[in-house]
Short mmCIF file of C-alpha atoms and ligand atoms in Angstrom, two decimals:
data_model
loop_
_atom_site.label_atom_id
_atom_site.label_comp_id
_atom_site.label_asym_id
_atom_site.label_seq_id
_atom_site.Cartn_x
_atom_site.Cartn_y
_atom_site.Cartn_z
CA MET R 1123 0.06 -0.03 -0.16
CA ILE R 1124 1.46 3.79 -1.00
CA ASP R 1125 -0.30 6.50 1.29
CA GLU R 1126 -1.29 10.08 0.02
CA LYS R 1127 2.08 11.40 1.80
CA TYR R 1128 3.99 10.40 -0.12
CA ILE R 1129 2.94 9.49 -3.95
CA SER R 1130 2.63 13.52 -2.49
CA GLN R 1131 6.16 13.51 -2.45
CA ILE R 1132 6.72 12.23 -5.54
CA VAL R 1133 4.03 14.28 -7.73
CA ALA R 1134 6.29 17.46 -6.23
CA ASN R 1135 9.75 16.08 -6.50
CA VAL R 1136 8.26 15.37 -10.15
CA LEU R 1137 6.68 18.66 -10.94
CA LYS R 1138 9.66 20.29 -9.28
CA ASP R 1139 12.47 18.57 -12.31
CA VAL R 1140 9.91 19.35 -14.67
CA THR R 1141 9.59 23.09 -13.84
CA ALA R 1142 13.74 23.41 -13.11
CA PRO R 1143 14.67 26.20 -14.54
CA ALA R 1144 17.46 25.99 -17.37
CA VAL R 1145 19.08 29.14 -15.57
CA ALA R 1146 19.94 29.04 -12.67
CA ASN R 1147 22.29 32.93 -12.69
CA ALA R 1148 21.29 36.17 -12.48
CA LYS R 1149 23.39 37.00 -15.94
CA GLY R 1150 20.59 34.35 -17.78
CA GLN R 1151 23.26 32.35 -19.53
CA LEU R 1152 22.35 28.88 -20.20
CA GLY R 1153 24.70 26.23 -18.34
CA VAL R 1154 25.60 28.90 -15.30
CA PHE R 1155 24.67 28.17 -12.47
CA ASP R 1156 25.46 30.50 -9.25
CA LYS R 1157 26.73 27.81 -6.67
CA MET R 1158 28.55 24.45 -8.13
CA GLU R 1159 26.28 22.45 -5.96
CA ASP R 1160 23.29 22.80 -8.89
CA ALA R 1161 25.71 22.85 -11.01
CA LEU R 1162 26.55 19.65 -10.39
CA ALA R 1163 23.17 18.85 -9.54
CA ALA R 1164 21.70 20.20 -12.99
CA VAL R 1165 24.52 18.11 -14.66
CA LYS R 1166 24.02 14.79 -13.26
CA LYS R 1167 20.23 15.15 -14.19
CA ALA R 1168 21.64 16.21 -17.91
CA TYR R 1169 23.77 12.70 -17.99
CA LYS R 1170 21.00 10.42 -16.80
CA GLN R 1171 18.85 11.99 -19.95
CA TYR R 1172 21.81 11.67 -21.39
CA ARG R 1173 22.52 8.41 -21.95
CA SER R 1174 19.37 7.68 -23.87
CA TYR R 1175 20.59 9.72 -27.39
CA THR R 1176 21.91 8.79 -30.56
CA VAL R 1177 25.19 9.33 -31.56
CA ALA R 1178 23.54 10.75 -34.78
CA GLN R 1179 22.29 13.42 -32.21
CA ARG R 1180 25.41 13.83 -30.20
CA GLU R 1181 26.60 15.21 -33.76
CA LYS R 1182 23.94 17.38 -34.52
CA MET R 1183 24.72 19.08 -32.47
CA ILE R 1184 28.84 19.06 -31.82
CA ALA R 1185 27.68 20.25 -35.76
CA ASN R 1186 24.97 23.15 -35.21
CA ILE R 1187 28.35 23.60 -31.80
CA ARG R 1188 30.68 24.30 -34.52
CA GLU R 1189 28.09 26.36 -36.58
CA LEU R 1190 27.72 28.85 -33.36
CA THR R 1191 31.89 29.11 -33.04
CA LEU R 1192 32.54 30.14 -36.43
CA ALA R 1193 29.40 32.41 -36.47
CA GLU R 1194 30.88 33.70 -32.49
CA ALA R 1195 34.59 33.78 -32.89
CA GLU R 1196 35.52 37.10 -33.04
CA THR R 1197 32.77 38.06 -30.06
CA MET R 1198 34.61 35.20 -27.70
CA ALA R 1199 38.18 36.89 -29.26
CA ARG R 1200 37.23 40.22 -28.52
CA MET R 1201 35.90 39.42 -24.85
CA GLY R 1202 39.21 37.30 -23.47
CA VAL R 1203 41.18 39.55 -24.41
CA GLU R 1204 39.50 42.20 -22.80
CA GLU R 1205 38.02 40.40 -20.35
CA THR R 1206 42.63 38.86 -19.43
CA GLY R 1207 44.56 41.87 -21.13
CA MET R 1208 46.07 39.52 -22.56
CA GLY R 1209 46.88 37.86 -26.18
CA ARG R 1210 45.88 38.93 -29.71
CA VAL R 1211 42.32 39.51 -31.04
CA GLU R 1212 43.05 38.46 -34.54
CA ASP R 1213 44.52 35.60 -33.80
CA LYS R 1214 42.08 34.57 -31.56
CA ILE R 1215 39.73 34.09 -33.53
CA ILE R 1216 42.11 32.72 -35.82
CA LYS R 1217 42.01 29.99 -32.65
CA HIS R 1218 38.26 29.58 -32.14
CA GLN R 1219 38.02 28.66 -36.15
CA LEU R 1220 40.23 25.81 -35.97
CA VAL R 1221 38.55 24.67 -32.39
CA ALA R 1222 35.76 25.02 -34.57
CA ASN R 1223 36.73 23.60 -37.48
CA LYS R 1224 39.17 20.13 -36.75
CA THR R 1225 38.44 18.97 -33.45
CA PRO R 1226 37.23 15.25 -34.14
CA GLY R 1227 33.15 14.08 -33.76
CA THR R 1228 32.10 11.08 -32.86
CA GLU R 1229 34.00 9.67 -35.95
CA ASP R 1230 37.39 9.29 -33.57
CA LEU R 1231 34.90 6.57 -31.97
CA HIS R 1232 36.53 2.48 -32.74
CA PRO R 1233 35.32 -0.03 -31.51
CA THR R 1234 36.88 -3.60 -32.08
CA ALA R 1235 35.78 -6.53 -32.30
CA MET R 1236 37.17 -9.85 -32.09
CA THR R 1237 36.88 -13.34 -33.36
CA GLY R 1238 37.61 -17.57 -33.80
CA ASP R 1239 36.57 -20.26 -32.07
CA ALA R 1240 34.82 -18.97 -28.83
CA GLY R 1241 32.48 -16.55 -29.85
CA LEU R 1242 32.49 -12.64 -30.84
CA THR R 1243 34.06 -10.29 -27.75
CA LEU R 1244 32.95 -6.61 -28.21
CA VAL R 1245 35.31 -3.29 -27.12
CA GLU R 1246 33.14 0.15 -27.14
CA MET R 1247 34.32 2.49 -26.07
CA ALA R 1248 31.87 3.96 -23.32
CA PRO R 1249 31.56 7.71 -22.12
CA PHE R 1250 33.26 7.93 -18.57
CA GLY R 1251 29.92 9.91 -16.39
CA ILE R 1252 30.32 13.35 -15.71
CA ILE R 1253 33.68 14.92 -16.08
CA GLY R 1254 35.57 17.66 -14.08
CA SER R 1255 37.68 20.03 -15.93
CA ILE R 1256 39.72 22.83 -15.27
CA THR R 1257 40.59 25.18 -17.74
CA PRO R 1258 43.74 28.27 -18.94
CA SER R 1259 43.35 31.47 -19.02
CA THR R 1260 45.28 31.88 -22.32
CA ASN R 1261 42.81 29.60 -24.19
CA PRO R 1262 40.15 30.01 -21.67
CA SER R 1263 37.12 29.77 -24.28
CA GLU R 1264 38.41 28.40 -26.87
CA THR R 1265 39.34 25.24 -24.47
CA VAL R 1266 36.06 25.27 -23.15
CA ILE R 1267 34.98 24.68 -26.43
CA CYS R 1268 36.89 21.56 -27.51
CA ASN R 1269 36.69 20.15 -24.80
CA THR R 1270 32.57 20.11 -24.95
CA MET R 1271 32.73 18.76 -28.24
CA GLY R 1272 35.07 15.94 -27.33
CA MET R 1273 33.83 14.83 -24.26
CA ILE R 1274 29.96 14.81 -25.20
CA ALA R 1275 30.96 12.75 -28.67
CA ALA R 1276 32.03 10.44 -25.68
CA GLY R 1277 28.77 10.68 -24.42
CA ASN R 1278 30.14 12.46 -21.43
CA ALA R 1279 28.46 15.72 -19.03
CA VAL R 1280 30.57 18.01 -18.61
CA VAL R 1281 30.90 20.75 -15.37
CA PHE R 1282 33.78 23.17 -15.43
CA ASN R 1283 35.48 25.37 -13.00
CA PRO R 1284 37.09 28.21 -15.39
CA HIS R 1285 40.78 30.24 -14.91
CA PRO R 1286 38.75 33.19 -12.15
CA ASN R 1287 40.11 35.55 -14.38
CA ALA R 1288 39.11 34.41 -17.78
CA CYS R 1289 35.20 32.87 -16.31
CA LYS R 1290 33.44 35.24 -18.55
CA VAL R 1291 34.38 34.41 -21.49
CA ALA R 1292 34.81 30.84 -20.14
CA ASN R 1293 31.26 31.73 -19.43
CA TYR R 1294 29.72 32.37 -22.37
CA ALA R 1295 31.68 29.64 -24.19
CA VAL R 1296 28.98 27.05 -21.69
CA ASP R 1297 26.05 29.78 -22.68
CA LEU R 1298 27.27 28.88 -26.42
CA VAL R 1299 27.49 24.94 -26.18
CA ASN R 1300 24.36 24.76 -24.19
CA ARG R 1301 22.90 26.91 -27.21
CA ALA R 1302 24.01 24.03 -29.77
CA ILE R 1303 23.01 21.25 -27.26
CA GLN R 1304 19.23 22.61 -27.11
CA ALA R 1305 18.69 23.93 -30.42
CA ALA R 1306 19.71 19.95 -31.63
CA GLY R 1307 17.40 19.21 -28.83
CA GLY R 1308 19.85 17.29 -26.50
CA PRO R 1309 19.19 17.87 -22.79
CA GLU R 1310 18.93 21.29 -20.63
CA ASN R 1311 22.82 21.50 -18.84
CA LEU R 1312 24.53 18.94 -20.02
CA VAL R 1313 27.60 21.20 -19.46
CA VAL R 1314 28.16 23.30 -16.71
CA SER R 1315 29.89 26.17 -14.86
CA VAL R 1316 30.12 28.30 -11.97
CA ALA R 1317 29.22 32.60 -12.02
CA LYS R 1318 33.10 32.44 -9.92
CA PRO R 1319 35.06 29.51 -10.10
CA THR R 1320 37.33 29.58 -7.57
CA MET R 1321 38.98 27.80 -5.37
CA ASP R 1322 36.30 26.10 -3.12
CA THR R 1323 34.32 25.12 -6.05
CA SER R 1324 36.70 23.39 -7.66
CA LYS R 1325 37.88 20.89 -5.16
CA MET R 1326 34.11 20.61 -4.74
CA MET R 1327 33.60 20.06 -7.74
CA MET R 1328 36.30 17.37 -7.14
CA GLU R 1329 35.47 16.01 -3.89
CA CYS R 1330 31.71 15.64 -5.86
CA PRO R 1331 31.26 10.70 -6.07
CA ASP R 1332 29.19 11.37 -9.83
CA VAL R 1333 31.88 13.05 -11.16
CA LYS R 1334 34.36 10.20 -12.40
CA MET R 1335 37.14 11.54 -14.73
CA LEU R 1336 38.82 15.05 -13.99
CA VAL R 1337 40.81 17.46 -16.67
CA ALA R 1338 43.45 19.64 -15.99
CA THR R 1339 44.37 22.11 -18.17
CA GLY R 1340 46.99 24.52 -16.71
CA GLY R 1341 50.08 25.03 -14.96
CA PRO R 1342 51.84 22.07 -12.92
CA GLY R 1343 49.62 22.88 -10.23
CA VAL R 1344 46.32 21.81 -10.72
CA VAL R 1345 47.88 19.13 -13.41
CA ARG R 1346 49.67 17.85 -9.64
CA THR R 1347 47.00 18.36 -7.73
CA LEU R 1348 44.18 16.22 -9.62
CA LEU R 1349 46.68 13.38 -9.78
CA SER R 1350 46.87 13.19 -6.49
CA SER R 1351 42.61 13.83 -6.28
CA GLY R 1352 42.08 9.65 -6.89
CA LYS R 1353 40.15 9.66 -10.33
CA LYS R 1354 40.68 9.15 -13.66
CA ALA R 1355 42.79 12.22 -14.33
CA ILE R 1356 43.86 13.29 -17.38
CA GLY R 1357 47.49 15.93 -17.03
CA ALA R 1358 47.48 19.04 -19.86
CA GLY R 1359 50.73 20.40 -18.19
CA ALA R 1360 53.79 23.39 -18.66
CA GLY R 1361 55.96 23.55 -21.27
CA ASN R 1362 58.53 25.59 -22.67
CA PRO R 1363 59.88 24.76 -26.70
CA PRO R 1364 62.49 25.48 -27.71
CA VAL R 1365 63.59 25.75 -31.52
CA ILE R 1366 67.27 24.54 -32.83
CA VAL R 1367 68.00 26.31 -36.54
CA ASP R 1368 70.62 25.16 -37.90
CA ASP R 1369 73.72 24.98 -40.23
CA THR R 1370 71.21 23.28 -43.50
CA ALA R 1371 67.97 25.65 -42.71
CA ASP R 1372 66.41 27.55 -45.11
CA ILE R 1373 67.45 29.79 -43.07
CA ALA R 1374 65.14 32.90 -44.66
CA LYS R 1375 61.56 29.94 -44.39
CA ALA R 1376 62.98 29.39 -40.89
CA ALA R 1377 63.36 32.95 -39.68
CA ALA R 1378 59.66 33.54 -40.98
CA ASP R 1379 58.30 30.24 -39.14
CA ILE R 1380 59.79 31.22 -36.53
CA VAL R 1381 58.17 34.86 -35.88
CA LYS R 1382 54.78 32.88 -37.02
CA GLY R 1383 54.64 31.09 -34.14
CA ALA R 1384 56.66 32.66 -31.28
CA SER R 1385 54.49 35.29 -32.29
CA PHE R 1386 50.98 33.67 -32.92
CA ASP R 1387 48.88 35.39 -29.55
CA ASN R 1388 51.46 36.36 -27.67
CA ASN R 1389 53.34 33.99 -27.22
CA LEU R 1390 50.47 32.49 -25.57
CA PRO R 1391 50.57 28.71 -26.40
CA CYS R 1392 51.69 26.89 -24.10
CA ILE R 1393 53.38 24.64 -28.32
CA ALA R 1394 55.17 28.40 -28.75
CA GLU R 1395 58.59 28.45 -29.40
CA LYS R 1396 60.08 30.29 -26.52
CA GLU R 1397 63.42 29.92 -26.83
CA CYS R 1398 66.19 29.70 -30.22
CA PHE R 1399 68.60 28.02 -31.21
CA ALA R 1400 71.23 28.68 -33.66
CA PHE R 1401 74.20 27.13 -34.97
CA ASP R 1402 76.72 30.54 -34.72
CA SER R 1403 77.36 30.09 -38.29
CA ILE R 1404 74.43 30.50 -39.68
CA ALA R 1405 72.66 32.94 -36.03
CA ASP R 1406 73.11 36.25 -38.13
CA GLU R 1407 71.63 35.44 -41.64
CA LEU R 1408 68.59 34.51 -38.71
CA ILE R 1409 68.15 37.76 -37.20
CA ASP R 1410 68.80 39.41 -40.25
CA ASN R 1411 65.71 37.53 -41.50
CA MET R 1412 63.19 38.02 -38.01
CA THR R 1413 63.66 41.34 -37.88
CA LYS R 1414 61.94 41.50 -41.21
CA ASN R 1415 59.38 39.58 -40.59
CA GLY R 1416 58.47 41.70 -37.44
CA ALA R 1417 60.76 40.78 -34.81
CA TYR R 1418 62.19 44.19 -32.60
CA LEU R 1419 65.78 42.76 -32.04
CA LEU R 1420 67.12 44.05 -28.66
CA LYS R 1421 70.54 44.66 -27.64
CA GLY R 1422 73.01 45.54 -24.44
CA ASP R 1423 71.76 47.02 -21.40
CA MET R 1424 68.57 47.15 -23.10
CA VAL R 1425 68.07 43.37 -22.12
CA ASP R 1426 68.26 43.72 -18.57
CA LYS R 1427 65.69 46.17 -18.56
CA LEU R 1428 64.15 43.75 -20.47
CA VAL R 1429 64.47 41.50 -17.17
CA LYS R 1430 63.26 43.94 -14.83
CA VAL R 1431 59.90 44.04 -15.90
CA ALA R 1432 58.83 40.96 -17.73
CA LEU R 1433 60.07 38.60 -14.89
CA VAL R 1434 60.48 38.85 -10.52
CA GLU R 1435 63.31 38.43 -9.44
CA LYS R 1436 63.75 35.96 -5.68
CA ASP R 1437 67.25 34.36 -4.01
CA GLY R 1438 68.33 34.29 -7.01
CA LYS R 1439 65.16 32.71 -9.12
CA TYR R 1440 63.05 34.47 -12.27
CA SER R 1441 59.35 33.89 -11.81
CA ILE R 1442 57.69 35.77 -14.86
CA ASN R 1443 55.24 39.17 -14.14
CA LYS R 1444 51.60 37.93 -14.36
CA LYS R 1445 50.90 41.33 -15.28
CA TRP R 1446 52.74 41.55 -18.25
CA VAL R 1447 52.03 37.62 -19.71
CA GLY R 1448 50.28 37.97 -23.24
CA LYS R 1449 50.86 41.44 -24.07
CA ASN R 1450 52.00 43.71 -27.02
CA ALA R 1451 55.95 43.58 -27.66
CA GLY R 1452 55.16 47.08 -28.17
CA LEU R 1453 53.71 47.71 -24.77
CA PHE R 1454 56.96 46.14 -23.91
CA LEU R 1455 58.95 48.63 -26.37
CA LYS R 1456 57.35 51.34 -24.57
CA GLU R 1457 58.25 50.93 -21.21
CA LEU R 1458 62.10 50.52 -22.16
CA GLY R 1459 60.81 53.81 -23.90
CA ILE R 1460 61.98 52.87 -27.80
CA ASP R 1461 58.48 53.54 -29.70
CA ALA R 1462 58.35 51.12 -32.22
CA ASP R 1463 55.04 48.19 -32.70
CA PRO R 1464 56.92 44.40 -33.79
CA ARG R 1465 54.54 41.08 -33.54
CA LEU R 1466 58.09 40.28 -31.11
CA ILE R 1467 61.22 40.92 -29.34
CA ILE R 1468 64.55 39.12 -29.95
CA CYS R 1469 66.88 39.67 -28.12
CA GLU R 1470 70.85 37.23 -28.04
CA THR R 1471 71.45 35.29 -24.27
CA ALA R 1472 73.21 33.45 -23.31
CA GLU R 1473 71.49 29.68 -22.80
CA ASN R 1474 71.50 30.57 -18.61
CA HIS R 1475 69.94 33.44 -19.06
CA PRO R 1476 65.71 33.30 -17.83
CA PHE R 1477 63.95 34.73 -20.90
CA VAL R 1478 66.44 30.64 -22.28
CA GLN R 1479 64.48 28.08 -18.57
CA VAL R 1480 61.33 30.47 -18.29
CA GLU R 1481 58.25 29.48 -19.35
CA MET R 1482 57.15 33.19 -20.06
CA MET R 1483 54.19 33.92 -22.79
CA MET R 1484 55.71 36.89 -23.65
CA PRO R 1485 56.31 37.92 -27.25
CA ILE R 1486 60.14 37.62 -26.03
CA LEU R 1487 62.95 35.50 -27.29
CA ALA R 1488 65.78 34.04 -26.49
CA ILE R 1489 68.63 33.00 -29.10
CA VAL R 1490 71.34 31.42 -28.03
CA ARG R 1491 74.15 30.21 -30.30
CA VAL R 1492 76.09 26.85 -30.16
CA ASN R 1493 78.33 25.53 -32.59
CA ASN R 1494 76.72 21.73 -33.48
CA ILE R 1495 73.50 19.48 -33.29
CA ASP R 1496 74.77 17.78 -29.74
CA GLU R 1497 75.35 21.35 -28.34
CA ALA R 1498 72.27 22.74 -29.23
CA ILE R 1499 70.10 18.91 -28.59
CA GLU R 1500 72.30 19.50 -25.14
CA MET R 1501 70.47 23.22 -24.29
CA ALA R 1502 66.76 22.54 -25.76
CA VAL R 1503 66.40 18.97 -23.49
CA LYS R 1504 67.40 21.04 -20.60
CA ALA R 1505 65.30 24.20 -21.54
CA GLU R 1506 61.87 22.25 -21.53
CA HIS R 1507 62.52 20.48 -18.15
CA GLY R 1508 61.40 17.05 -18.70
CA CYS R 1509 57.66 18.50 -19.24
CA ARG R 1510 57.74 16.04 -22.83
CA HIS R 1511 55.59 19.07 -24.10
CA SER R 1512 56.82 20.89 -27.57
CA ALA R 1513 59.99 21.23 -28.94
CA HIS R 1514 61.25 22.63 -32.93
CA ILE R 1515 63.35 21.96 -35.32
CA HIS R 1516 64.31 23.59 -38.99
CA SER R 1517 66.98 21.56 -40.83
CA LYS R 1518 66.96 19.11 -44.19
CA ASN R 1519 68.83 17.01 -42.09
CA VAL R 1520 67.26 13.72 -41.43
CA ASP R 1521 69.73 12.13 -38.88
CA ARG R 1522 70.22 15.83 -36.19
CA LEU R 1523 65.89 15.70 -36.88
CA THR R 1524 65.94 12.13 -35.61
CA ALA R 1525 68.28 11.94 -32.48
CA PHE R 1526 66.52 15.13 -31.42
CA ALA R 1527 63.67 13.25 -31.30
CA ARG R 1528 64.43 10.36 -29.26
CA ALA R 1529 66.06 13.04 -27.00
CA VAL R 1530 64.31 15.12 -26.65
CA GLU R 1531 60.59 13.31 -26.15
CA THR R 1532 58.11 15.97 -26.41
CA THR R 1533 54.14 15.10 -27.25
CA ILE R 1534 54.31 17.65 -30.18
CA PHE R 1535 57.35 17.44 -32.34
CA VAL R 1536 57.37 20.58 -35.54
CA LYS R 1537 60.10 19.87 -38.86
CA ASN R 1538 59.88 22.88 -40.70
CA ALA R 1539 56.82 24.64 -39.79
CA PRO R 1540 55.56 26.85 -37.20
CA SER R 1541 54.60 25.50 -33.72
CA TYR R 1542 51.45 25.64 -34.68
CA ALA R 1543 51.84 22.97 -37.06
CA GLY R 1544 51.85 20.46 -33.77
CA ILE R 1545 47.86 21.24 -32.89
CA GLY R 1546 46.46 21.27 -37.69
CA ALA R 1547 47.47 24.36 -38.43
CA GLY R 1548 49.54 24.27 -41.22
CA GLY R 1549 49.80 20.95 -40.67
CA GLU R 1550 48.37 17.45 -40.93
CA GLY R 1551 45.72 15.99 -38.29
CA TYR R 1552 43.85 16.77 -35.77
CA THR R 1553 43.07 20.12 -33.49
CA THR R 1554 43.49 20.40 -29.18
CA PHE R 1555 43.98 23.16 -26.63
CA THR R 1556 44.77 20.11 -24.35
CA ILE R 1557 47.63 18.58 -24.77
CA ALA R 1558 48.21 15.73 -22.30
CA GLY R 1559 51.91 15.46 -21.76
CA PRO R 1560 51.52 14.33 -17.52
CA THR R 1561 49.57 11.17 -18.41
CA GLY R 1562 50.50 10.12 -21.65
CA GLU R 1563 47.12 10.93 -23.81
CA GLY R 1564 48.62 13.67 -26.52
CA LEU R 1565 46.73 15.47 -28.27
CA THR R 1566 43.10 14.80 -25.67
CA ALA R 1567 40.14 13.76 -28.86
CA THR R 1568 36.26 11.83 -28.65
CA HIS R 1569 38.76 8.56 -27.98
CA SER R 1570 40.84 9.92 -24.23
CA PHE R 1571 36.81 10.34 -22.86
CA THR R 1572 35.86 6.66 -22.86
CA ARG R 1573 36.49 3.93 -21.32
CA GLN R 1574 37.08 0.44 -22.57
CA ARG R 1575 33.95 -2.57 -22.25
CA ARG R 1576 34.48 -5.66 -23.14
CA CYS R 1577 31.14 -7.39 -24.08
CA VAL R 1578 31.57 -11.52 -24.77
CA MET R 1579 29.15 -14.18 -25.98
CA ALA R 1580 30.83 -17.18 -26.41
CA ASP R 1581 28.40 -19.26 -28.58
CA GLY R 1582 30.97 -18.85 -31.74
CA LEU R 1583 28.49 -16.44 -32.82
CA HIS R 1584 30.52 -15.22 -36.11
CA ILE R 1585 30.29 -15.59 -39.43
CA VAL R 1586 32.32 -17.29 -41.02
P1 NAD H 1868 47.02 28.03 -14.38
O1 NAD H 1868 48.28 26.83 -13.73
O2 NAD H 1868 47.19 29.71 -13.20
O3 NAD H 1868 45.85 27.68 -13.83
C1 NAD H 1868 44.85 26.81 -15.01
C2 NAD H 1868 43.63 26.46 -14.06
O4 NAD H 1868 43.87 26.24 -12.74
C3 NAD H 1868 43.05 27.41 -13.86
O5 NAD H 1868 41.79 27.54 -13.66
C4 NAD H 1868 43.34 27.92 -12.45
O6 NAD H 1868 42.24 27.92 -11.57
C5 NAD H 1868 43.84 26.22 -12.63
N1 NAD H 1868 44.81 26.50 -10.32
C6 NAD H 1868 44.60 27.22 -10.25
N2 NAD H 1868 45.86 25.49 -9.92
C7 NAD H 1868 45.41 25.21 -9.42
C8 NAD H 1868 45.37 24.29 -7.93
N3 NAD H 1868 46.10 23.97 -6.64
N4 NAD H 1868 43.68 23.45 -6.94
C9 NAD H 1868 43.20 23.67 -8.67
N5 NAD H 1868 42.97 24.10 -9.68
C10 NAD H 1868 44.16 25.15 -9.78
O7 NAD H 1868 47.48 27.89 -15.90
P2 NAD H 1868 47.03 29.40 -16.49
O8 NAD H 1868 47.62 30.30 -16.53
O9 NAD H 1868 45.76 29.74 -16.73
O10 NAD H 1868 48.15 28.42 -18.24
C11 NAD H 1868 49.19 28.83 -18.29
C12 NAD H 1868 49.59 27.30 -18.23
O11 NAD H 1868 49.29 26.23 -19.23
C13 NAD H 1868 51.04 27.38 -18.72
O12 NAD H 1868 51.83 26.47 -17.90
C14 NAD H 1868 51.39 26.53 -19.75
O13 NAD H 1868 52.13 25.79 -20.36
C15 NAD H 1868 49.68 25.25 -19.18
N6 NAD H 1868 48.73 25.13 -20.59
C16 NAD H 1868 49.06 24.08 -20.85
C17 NAD H 1868 47.75 23.28 -22.23
C18 NAD H 1868 48.32 21.90 -22.39
O14 NAD H 1868 47.03 21.67 -23.51
N7 NAD H 1868 49.00 21.23 -22.17
C19 NAD H 1868 47.05 24.71 -22.52
C20 NAD H 1868 47.46 25.41 -22.56
C21 NAD H 1868 47.87 26.20 -21.20
#
């Protein structure tokens, strides 16, 4: 027997679910909640509904995300620069276009089958469930959109805890993906976030038992925290990509490519060339060609003055002056009393200079002269600090290309092109803004956000 009170409780609960608003924050953005606990409850409900959606329906939502991202690329690029004070609008537009056009969808799901005398075994790529994703300030909306596409293509729901300094534009992207999902008939709140992300909301998200996988895109601190969470975690961490130029390279092209890569979005991308090791015999020609391609050569005590602007020194150790990350090269020069507005500042330094050893994310590229390939590789490997992130080289000598790739062991290795070729801009292959070096998934895509599940039928069900 079911008593009346119990029935009315069920009815009240059902009504609460039906009438619960998709929006819980004051600004009316879809999926963006004031409280993390509300975001978690909403995404849990959405994931339950999403379990019954077909792969074709997932693909329709992703197609809509591509379309809206292209339509609103400029809006997000402008918002990103305005909110963070970092990067360049024209380059951020390209980053959004890259995400829209080259992030894989459901085609990246490849089930496998094994058949034989003992029957048929099928391995399917299943969703993990609800994924908690922490995103950086350097590619805020790009990472939200790119991660969403891969994660929902795999059948997951997502809760974001964006970087507090970039949460306006990140949450604009959360709203955008929800608009796209709902226009394709998808569930409300499949992707959620909080209006004011903090360390507390991040902790609550990480500790929520409904969140089954964690993805960190950022510096070493957040990767370390996620890896000690006790949950399946993907860590996409910091890098300090070196580029080598030897005496067999097409020097004019190498110079142009390095200026393009190192100045792109003011050097914010984690893959961008951050220090250059050039053979002494071609270094003058390289520098000359760089200046012809939009670089400004800084010399003498001006380099020391630039160190004082860009970096902070404490007990002989240097770290970045956060105020200057991603700023235009012209602003640095203005600070030094120089009236010029180039794409990139270049300067010659010694190997142990902080411009070489610190991951700066500023349009400043130190060039170190080397005598031979062994010296170049040794210095480049040291400057990469074992991040196993990205490294680049301009050379036509296959033995040297191979020797560097083997020594540096990075996730991305680009030969004879700007660094961004490594994420599919002018290079073959798909794109991602979550490059998982520390945990080894590499360039993450739909397949990275799946669990492998085996289903066995032992009754000889195969057709040969
Ligand atoms: P950041 O490490 O300051 O912040 C990244 C995110 O982690 C933010 O959301 C921040 O709030 C959060 N966070 C930081 N410390 C945390 C902790 N202890 N616990 C929980 N959350 C924490 O990075 P940033 O300045 O926004 O981005 C630049 C850094 O990210 C660079 O080091 C760059 O190389 C790296 N990055 C890596 C990739 C990649 O794919 N590997 C992509 C973009 C950026």
